[in-house]
Amino acid sequence: MDKKSGHYIYSNKSYDVSREWFSLTLLMVFASCSADLFSKATRTKADERDLRNSVFDFIIVGGGTAGCIIANRLSAVHDWKVLVLEAGDEENIDYQIPGVPTKDYRPILWNYRTEKNGFSCLSRPGGSCEVRTGKVLGGSSVTNDMKYTRGHKIDYDGWHNSGAMESLEWKFSNLIDMFKASEDNGDYDTLINSFFHTRGGEMRVQRFKHVDRYMEVFEAAFSEMGLRTHDLNTNIAEAVVNHQFTISNNTRVSTNSAFLKPVKHRKNLTVLTGVTVTKIMINTQEKSVDGVMYEIEKGKERPAYAKRETILTGGAINNVKLLHLSGIGPKLDLKKHNITTIVDLPVGLNYQDQVTTGGLSFAIADAASVSENQIINDFKTWFQNRSGPLASKGIGQISAFIQLYENFNAPDIELSLEGNFIRSDKFMLTNISVNVAEETTMPLSYYNLVNLYPILLRPKSKGKVTLNKRNPKLGRPVIQANFLKESEDLDTLVDSIDIALQLLDTKEMKRAEIKLASIDLFPCDRLRNRDQWNCIARHYTKAMSNPIGTCRMGGNSTDSVVDFKLRVHGIDGLRIADASVMPSHVRGNIYAPTMMIAEKASRMILKDWKENIGSYNNR
Ligand SMILES: Cc1cc2nc3c(=O)[nH]c(=O)nc-3n(C[C@H](O)[C@H](O)[C@H](O)COP(=O)(O)OP(=O)(O)OC[C@H]3O[C@@H](n4cnc5c(N)ncnc54)[C@H](O)[C@@H]3O)c2cc1C
Ligand SMILES: *[C@@H]1O[C@H](CO)[C@@H](O)[C@H](O)[C@H]1NC(C)=O
Ligand SMILES: *[C@@H]1O[C@H](CO)[C@@H](O)[C@H](O)[C@H]1NC(C)=O
Ligand SMILES: *[C@@H]1O[C@H](CO)[C@@H](O)[C@H](O)[C@H]1NC(C)=O
Ligand SMILES: *[C@@H]1O[C@H](CO)[C@@H](O)[C@H](O)[C@H]1NC(C)=O
Ligand SMILES: *[C@@H]1O[C@H](CO)[C@@H](O)[C@H](O)[C@H]1NC(C)=O
Ligand SMILES: *[C@@H]1O[C@H](CO)[C@@H](O)[C@H](O)[C@H]1NC(C)=O
């Protein structure tokens, strides 16, 4: 078999030898384990993509994390016809193996990068940072690390705006039921706290059973530093966390597999894959949305109409592109592209992503080496029994949440761990670049290097997304992330590196002979002081790919894009309901919060139409 045809493992020419070896191994294993792997990803057949002017009650743009949930909830209504339009293809089992590093997912990503800015991501390829979001049915819930974290109460309470009564609905105490609405928690010790957790919902969450010895070492080292093991999702300030993931039977559960697949038989639900929405059709006189144009194949577009509402769930980057192309955005930005502004709104501003840095790697002295045969057997074990080392995220199963400052009783940073196996005869991990130290080449449970990422959970720097200058319609949107623009962010990041380095002084780490790996940090010297870490953070900046804020909710149209019911200001029949509406980050990753937003949006839509209130009357 031609290795280049392996559709997810061989996408980057610059891989080193070990990577090719790993790719080949994977390919062989896949070929021998399952007949339907490496069959081409399926998408809706060409002739079925043309809906021939069909009219729906709701059109959902983007079958991603949020889109799949909303599709489920709305199509449960007896007489509502729902259409989902997704640019990517159906999800494959290849992406459901927890132990395969998500770095190998490039074929189902949008493959966006931030703009070069001269102050962050300096030594990353092209002087810019990769932003990875999913282009597949299920969206980023198929490509993410599956950690189930909700963030802290004070984050949601901070979204409240005293000028807008409706914002009270987003206070944490009013959201806990939305988190629980789809939760099926599989760990009894967590379920005991029934205020926060429940079972019986569509989304299975639980811990992995697989534990390796370094997990215990790091957990013990963190506890030496004063951190206790807790369920983070109970508004805790500090903890070492043995994470819950969205898995069932040690297999990834995406919102596609949890919410969409089980209801696809519904006659009133139509799901098209491999179709990109290119424009929102707006009746400019009535300032209302009629539906969308979508591309069924290159250059061939078709309309689809929505009687009630069009709901955008394309994520924080793609929503901006679609809205701008449709005449909804900042007037000045649109003017540059000769697009007539229909509604002047700050779409694309307030881009925020959590940020971290590479460069902090720990070498494990006596890591066992692993043979090709063993890995092949591990894959077989996973396919046959859903167990073994591939039923694991390795050291990534734990992380620490730490409160740096006194202001709130809540964490400011996460110290996240990621194992990597570096092939090196001498086990000398010197002269390995940061980029190589991060290129995972093995299933995640095999590693001789642990990268520690200090993540700023609530960065202050804000960026902006705009249309591609040369090719607004087909080109990649321009992402000015502005990582570390605010000096406070750099300070916090460097403070958190200081804390991370304290790990090395713990008895546990010393006993396990885990040391700082002297990887090549060019052009930052190997001194252990703030100047060096400042340099490293600016050069080896890393985007967490949790983008939010570009369509943030708020009370008025100068400051926000949607109201607290997620309706786009100044236009009828258009809502946005995904991570892009979050005004600011929560102290955790945003998968669970995005699912919560989708549940909340669904309830609000159901309620509005039931009560026939607002300007949605008589459409
Ligand atoms: C590598 C990675 C790891 C992560 N790990 C975690 C984690 O462990 N825990 C956590 O909590 N969070 C994690 N996240 C973040 C989290 O998964 C995402 O932020 C969240 O899922 C975003 O959901 P969304 O609905 O806003 O967008 P998405 O899930 O990205 O959905 C958008 C969908 O819309 C489609 N689309 C976009 N534009 C169009 C168009 N014009 N026409 C048709 N379709 C379109 C896209 O193809 C996509 O399917 C991670 C993210 C990444 C990328
Ligand atoms: C829509 O789906 C729901 C849920 O399956 C079902 O009860 C209803 O009959 C369907 N309506 C139509 C018009 O098919
Ligand atoms: C906008 O229109 C003007 C006048 O027709 C033209 O000169 C200019 O090149 C256009 N700009 C773009 C970005 O298309
Ligand atoms: C799967 O589990 C069964 C029963 O425990 C065992 O006999 C079999 O060898 C396992 N298969 C693999 C590939 O590990
Ligand atoms: C888990 O998956 C394996 C392999 O497909 C299957 O044999 C087993 O029955 C599943 N177990 C459960 C509890 O679903
Ligand atoms: C690392 O690089 C330095 C300078 O380039 C070189 O002198 C040294 O021998 C290298 N060390 C190893 C172990 O390769
Ligand atoms: C819009 O809302 C923001 C945030 O609540 C507020 O600061 C601003 O004064 C408001 N502007 C107007 C014009 O009401």
mmCIF file of C-alpha atoms in Angstrom, residues 277-439:
data_model
loop_
_atom_site.group_PDB
_atom_site.id
_atom_site.type_symbol
_atom_site.label_atom_id
_atom_site.label_comp_id
_atom_site.label_asym_id
_atom_site.label_seq_id
_atom_site.Cartn_x
_atom_site.Cartn_y
_atom_site.Cartn_z
ATOM 1 C CA VAL A 277 -22.133 27.482 3.573
ATOM 2 C CA THR A 278 -20.946 30.549 1.677
ATOM 3 C CA LYS A 279 -23.547 33.185 2.443
ATOM 4 C CA ILE A 280 -26.474 34.034 4.650
ATOM 5 C CA MET A 281 -29.397 35.215 2.515
ATOM 6 C CA ILE A 282 -30.820 38.376 3.998
ATOM 7 C CA ASN A 283 -33.950 40.285 3.129
ATOM 8 C CA THR A 284 -32.372 43.732 3.451
ATOM 9 C CA GLN A 285 -35.664 45.573 3.645
ATOM 10 C CA GLU A 286 -37.087 43.581 6.507
ATOM 11 C CA LYS A 287 -33.662 42.892 8.007
ATOM 12 C CA SER A 288 -34.469 39.232 8.314
ATOM 13 C CA VAL A 289 -32.770 36.036 7.260
ATOM 14 C CA ASP A 290 -34.309 33.855 4.549
ATOM 15 C CA GLY A 291 -31.772 31.048 4.588
ATOM 16 C CA VAL A 292 -28.309 30.291 3.269
ATOM 17 C CA MET A 293 -26.355 29.564 0.123
ATOM 18 C CA TYR A 294 -24.190 26.484 0.286
ATOM 19 C CA GLU A 295 -21.646 24.975 -2.054
ATOM 20 C CA ILE A 296 -22.500 21.469 -3.236
ATOM 21 C CA GLU A 297 -19.306 21.199 -5.229
ATOM 22 C CA LYS A 298 -16.618 23.598 -6.280
ATOM 23 C CA GLY A 299 -18.258 26.681 -7.760
ATOM 24 C CA LYS A 300 -21.774 25.249 -7.600
ATOM 25 C CA GLU A 301 -24.062 26.847 -5.034
ATOM 26 C CA ARG A 302 -27.603 26.146 -3.971
ATOM 27 C CA PRO A 303 -30.050 27.917 -1.640
ATOM 28 C CA ALA A 304 -31.767 26.415 1.378
ATOM 29 C CA TYR A 305 -34.549 28.273 3.129
ATOM 30 C CA ALA A 306 -35.423 28.575 6.812
ATOM 31 C CA LYS A 307 -38.967 29.511 7.788
ATOM 32 C CA ARG A 308 -38.115 30.095 11.423
ATOM 33 C CA GLU A 309 -34.403 30.521 12.107
ATOM 34 C CA THR A 310 -30.901 30.049 10.809
ATOM 35 C CA ILE A 311 -28.489 29.052 13.575
ATOM 36 C CA LEU A 312 -24.745 29.523 13.197
ATOM 37 C CA THR A 313 -22.556 26.922 14.895
ATOM 38 C CA GLY A 314 -19.445 27.185 12.728
ATOM 39 C CA GLY A 315 -17.093 28.069 15.581
ATOM 40 C CA ALA A 316 -15.335 31.298 16.550
ATOM 41 C CA ILE A 317 -13.285 31.603 13.377
ATOM 42 C CA ASN A 318 -15.583 30.415 10.616
ATOM 43 C CA ASN A 319 -18.654 32.238 11.881
ATOM 44 C CA VAL A 320 -16.765 35.480 11.332
ATOM 45 C CA LYS A 321 -15.952 34.685 7.730
ATOM 46 C CA LEU A 322 -19.537 33.771 6.934
ATOM 47 C CA LEU A 323 -21.024 36.804 8.672
ATOM 48 C CA HIS A 324 -18.595 39.239 7.051
ATOM 49 C CA LEU A 325 -19.222 37.787 3.593
ATOM 50 C CA SER A 326 -22.936 38.230 4.266
ATOM 51 C CA GLY A 327 -22.648 41.898 5.227
ATOM 52 C CA ILE A 328 -22.742 41.534 9.004
ATOM 53 C CA GLY A 329 -19.647 42.940 10.669
ATOM 54 C CA PRO A 330 -17.656 46.100 11.359
ATOM 55 C CA LYS A 331 -18.499 48.592 8.637
ATOM 56 C CA LEU A 332 -14.892 49.674 8.100
ATOM 57 C CA ASP A 333 -13.621 46.125 7.691
ATOM 58 C CA LEU A 334 -16.353 45.206 5.242
ATOM 59 C CA LYS A 335 -15.807 48.345 3.228
ATOM 60 C CA LYS A 336 -12.246 47.260 2.491
ATOM 61 C CA HIS A 337 -13.719 44.317 0.624
ATOM 62 C CA ASN A 338 -16.492 46.312 -1.046
ATOM 63 C CA ILE A 339 -19.088 44.432 0.954
ATOM 64 C CA THR A 340 -22.208 46.450 1.728
ATOM 65 C CA THR A 341 -22.835 46.481 5.450
ATOM 66 C CA ILE A 342 -26.308 45.291 6.368
ATOM 67 C CA VAL A 343 -25.779 45.262 10.116
ATOM 68 C CA ASP A 344 -22.784 47.037 11.641
ATOM 69 C CA LEU A 345 -21.622 44.762 14.467
ATOM 70 C CA PRO A 346 -18.280 43.968 16.135
ATOM 71 C CA VAL A 347 -18.115 40.497 14.553
ATOM 72 C CA GLY A 348 -14.555 39.158 14.721
ATOM 73 C CA LEU A 349 -13.345 41.441 17.487
ATOM 74 C CA ASN A 350 -12.632 40.108 20.965
ATOM 75 C CA TYR A 351 -10.952 36.976 19.667
ATOM 76 C CA GLN A 352 -9.513 35.151 22.656
ATOM 77 C CA ASP A 353 -7.682 31.871 22.954
ATOM 78 C CA GLN A 354 -5.973 30.236 25.874
ATOM 79 C CA VAL A 355 -2.229 30.275 25.465
ATOM 80 C CA THR A 356 0.781 28.349 26.669
ATOM 81 C CA THR A 357 4.414 27.785 25.800
ATOM 82 C CA GLY A 358 6.588 24.853 24.861
ATOM 83 C CA GLY A 359 10.125 24.421 26.153
ATOM 84 C CA LEU A 360 9.443 22.906 29.539
ATOM 85 C CA SER A 361 10.262 19.227 29.111
ATOM 86 C CA PHE A 362 11.101 16.577 31.667
ATOM 87 C CA ALA A 363 13.255 13.598 30.771
ATOM 88 C CA ILE A 364 12.389 10.230 32.196
ATOM 89 C CA ALA A 365 15.481 8.233 32.936
ATOM 90 C CA ASP A 366 14.369 4.651 32.868
ATOM 91 C CA ALA A 367 11.539 4.735 30.384
ATOM 92 C CA ALA A 368 11.109 1.309 28.890
ATOM 93 C CA SER A 369 11.581 1.116 25.165
ATOM 94 C CA VAL A 370 8.791 -0.365 23.143
ATOM 95 C CA SER A 371 8.916 -2.655 20.150
ATOM 96 C CA GLU A 372 7.033 -2.430 16.921
ATOM 97 C CA ASN A 373 5.351 -5.742 17.660
ATOM 98 C CA GLN A 374 4.136 -4.539 20.978
ATOM 99 C CA ILE A 375 2.481 -1.523 19.425
ATOM 100 C CA ILE A 376 0.820 -3.671 16.808
ATOM 101 C CA ASN A 377 -0.517 -5.890 19.554
ATOM 102 C CA ASP A 378 -1.731 -2.853 21.457
ATOM 103 C CA PHE A 379 -3.760 -1.760 18.467
ATOM 104 C CA LYS A 380 -5.209 -5.256 18.141
ATOM 105 C CA THR A 381 -6.108 -5.220 21.813
ATOM 106 C CA TRP A 382 -7.884 -1.939 21.435
ATOM 107 C CA PHE A 383 -9.816 -3.007 18.356
ATOM 108 C CA GLN A 384 -10.804 -6.371 19.805
ATOM 109 C CA ASN A 385 -11.284 -5.528 23.452
ATOM 110 C CA ARG A 386 -11.145 -1.739 23.766
ATOM 111 C CA SER A 387 -8.450 -2.045 26.390
ATOM 112 C CA GLY A 388 -4.680 -1.830 26.781
ATOM 113 C CA PRO A 389 -2.343 1.159 26.437
ATOM 114 C CA LEU A 390 -4.325 2.683 23.567
ATOM 115 C CA ALA A 391 -7.285 2.927 25.907
ATOM 116 C CA SER A 392 -5.449 5.763 27.576
ATOM 117 C CA LYS A 393 -4.159 9.297 27.230
ATOM 118 C CA GLY A 394 -1.070 8.431 29.226
ATOM 119 C CA ILE A 395 0.309 11.169 31.418
ATOM 120 C CA GLY A 396 -2.216 13.571 29.840
ATOM 121 C CA GLN A 397 -4.862 12.096 32.079
ATOM 122 C CA ILE A 398 -3.787 14.315 34.922
ATOM 123 C CA SER A 399 -3.146 18.007 35.230
ATOM 124 C CA ALA A 400 -2.912 20.586 37.970
ATOM 125 C CA PHE A 401 -5.039 23.706 38.382
ATOM 126 C CA ILE A 402 -3.394 26.445 40.397
ATOM 127 C CA GLN A 403 -4.446 29.770 41.821
ATOM 128 C CA LEU A 404 -1.618 32.246 41.275
ATOM 129 C CA TYR A 405 -3.183 35.417 42.558
ATOM 130 C CA GLU A 406 -5.320 36.299 45.506
ATOM 131 C CA ASN A 407 -8.117 38.103 43.664
ATOM 132 C CA PHE A 408 -10.528 35.209 43.385
ATOM 133 C CA ASN A 409 -10.866 31.836 44.919
ATOM 134 C CA ALA A 410 -10.352 30.181 41.544
ATOM 135 C CA PRO A 411 -7.519 28.830 39.392
ATOM 136 C CA ASP A 412 -5.524 31.057 37.021
ATOM 137 C CA ILE A 413 -3.440 28.419 35.322
ATOM 138 C CA GLU A 414 -3.499 24.785 34.377
ATOM 139 C CA LEU A 415 -0.304 22.765 34.296
ATOM 140 C CA SER A 416 -1.081 20.277 31.575
ATOM 141 C CA LEU A 417 1.068 17.239 30.794
ATOM 142 C CA GLU A 418 1.774 15.446 27.559
ATOM 143 C CA GLY A 419 3.998 12.439 27.035
ATOM 144 C CA ASN A 420 6.216 12.050 24.003
ATOM 145 C CA PHE A 421 8.599 9.353 22.893
ATOM 146 C CA ILE A 422 11.848 10.593 21.425
ATOM 147 C CA ARG A 423 13.857 7.991 19.544
ATOM 148 C CA SER A 424 17.403 8.532 20.568
ATOM 149 C CA ASP A 425 19.964 5.784 20.947
ATOM 150 C CA LYS A 426 21.690 7.355 23.871
ATOM 151 C CA PHE A 427 18.597 8.674 25.566
ATOM 152 C CA MET A 428 20.361 11.977 25.479
ATOM 153 C CA LEU A 429 17.543 14.357 25.010
ATOM 154 C CA THR A 430 19.911 17.187 24.285
ATOM 155 C CA ASN A 431 19.862 19.193 21.111
ATOM 156 C CA ILE A 432 16.278 18.255 20.371
ATOM 157 C CA SER A 433 14.305 21.275 19.308
ATOM 158 C CA VAL A 434 11.085 22.284 21.026
ATOM 159 C CA ASN A 435 9.177 21.467 17.882
ATOM 160 C CA VAL A 436 10.588 17.928 17.800
ATOM 161 C CA ALA A 437 9.971 17.494 21.518
ATOM 162 C CA GLU A 438 6.314 18.138 20.734
ATOM 163 C CA GLU A 439 5.967 15.880 17.701
#
